[in-house]
């Protein structure tokens, strides 16, 4: 039986880089499409994820990017994740290959306050902005017990590791260049908590701060009602690194430093009628939700 869906999760922890190219995405760009989500077109995916089975939403420190850089901090920015179970394989782009299996899907969003969304509905605001936002998503974070208290922090990382990661990204992307390029090496303070991985880059259009997906992925195919895929998706922690920087129009003074925030989000709120995932001890190992070998996705929101 199909359950309604919602997922929000973002994970980032970058290591060594083997290549930097554009990832698979939907026409129009703006969304990193990984795992079996590549089998769906945008419209079908969004219809299935619009009524999620589980959700998570976490505040992030943001800025009024409708004003020139640098501007004041503002409340209302959120990172969120929706998880939907039992997305039928008959709705993929190749329905003739359907076998009656389903997928469990996850979508991650970065959303601005409503007034900023409205401002960037205007193309001139996009053309004239002095801001850039880089968002790094890494899909190999740990799984946590469903009963764990979530507040957006990354408890599986030491405070020193978090601080060093944020500083490393601030140093790497401190100029007016866009967010493309090799990420910094993983700080030694992170030890084995952060797995080195290759990454690829996706640039997110500024009008995507209205809640358009930053990152989507889907499980392997499974039988409808399968609890394993559901449990994995709702226990998956997604670290997301958000960097608030500037472009060349800002004419930022030498020595300026961008603001960087690491958040770990999870679809911890189960929607009524969806059923509760099985609980269990937290899994601190690395769990891959996307396809094959680990990959770190750095999504660049270019403002």
PDB file of N, CA and C in Angstrom, residues 143-147 235 278-284:
ATOM      1  N   UNK A 143      23.596   6.588   9.825  1.00  0.00           N
ATOM      2  CA  UNK A 143      22.192   6.412  10.138  1.00  0.00           C
ATOM      3  C   UNK A 143      22.034   6.512  11.645  1.00  0.00           C
ATOM      4  N   UNK A 144      20.904   7.066  12.078  1.00  0.00           N
ATOM      5  CA  UNK A 144      20.666   7.293  13.493  1.00  0.00           C
ATOM      6  C   UNK A 144      19.357   6.666  13.917  1.00  0.00           C
ATOM      7  N   UNK A 145      19.254   6.371  15.203  1.00  0.00           N
ATOM      8  CA  UNK A 145      18.020   5.812  15.724  1.00  0.00           C
ATOM      9  C   UNK A 145      16.882   6.794  15.480  1.00  0.00           C
ATOM     10  N   UNK A 146      15.723   6.280  15.102  1.00  0.00           N
ATOM     11  CA  UNK A 146      14.578   7.140  14.807  1.00  0.00           C
ATOM     12  C   UNK A 146      14.168   7.985  16.002  1.00  0.00           C
ATOM     13  N   UNK A 147      14.476   7.511  17.205  1.00  0.00           N
ATOM     14  CA  UNK A 147      14.083   8.243  18.406  1.00  0.00           C
ATOM     15  C   UNK A 147      15.084   9.324  18.794  1.00  0.00           C
ATOM     16  N   UNK A 235      16.222   7.104   8.730  1.00  0.00           N
ATOM     17  CA  UNK A 235      17.315   7.149   9.700  1.00  0.00           C
ATOM     18  C   UNK A 235      18.564   7.816   9.140  1.00  0.00           C
ATOM     19  N   UNK A 278      11.136   1.184  12.095  1.00  0.00           N
ATOM     20  CA  UNK A 278      11.656   0.412  13.218  1.00  0.00           C
ATOM     21  C   UNK A 278      12.761   1.193  13.893  1.00  0.00           C
ATOM     22  N   UNK A 279      12.793   1.133  15.222  1.00  0.00           N
ATOM     23  CA  UNK A 279      13.877   1.785  15.942  1.00  0.00           C
ATOM     24  C   UNK A 279      15.002   0.791  16.112  1.00  0.00           C
ATOM     25  N   UNK A 280      16.091   1.258  16.618  1.00  0.00           N
ATOM     26  CA  UNK A 280      17.244   0.398  16.824  1.00  0.00           C
ATOM     27  C   UNK A 280      18.414   1.250  17.208  1.00  0.00           C
ATOM     28  N   UNK A 281      19.520   0.624  17.534  1.00  0.00           N
ATOM     29  CA  UNK A 281      20.681   1.394  17.959  1.00  0.00           C
ATOM     30  C   UNK A 281      21.195   2.200  16.781  1.00  0.00           C
ATOM     31  N   UNK A 282      21.742   3.368  17.079  1.00  0.00           N
ATOM     32  CA  UNK A 282      22.255   4.235  16.025  1.00  0.00           C
ATOM     33  C   UNK A 282      23.380   3.541  15.289  1.00  0.00           C
ATOM     34  N   UNK A 283      23.412   3.718  13.988  1.00  0.00           N
ATOM     35  CA  UNK A 283      24.473   3.146  13.175  1.00  0.00           C
ATOM     36  C   UNK A 283      25.447   4.267  12.861  1.00  0.00           C
ATOM     37  N   UNK A 284      26.652   4.158  13.358  1.00  0.00           N
ATOM     38  CA  UNK A 284      27.617   5.233  13.169  1.00  0.00           C
ATOM     39  C   UNK A 284      28.493   5.021  11.948  1.00  0.00           C
TER      40      UNK A 284
END
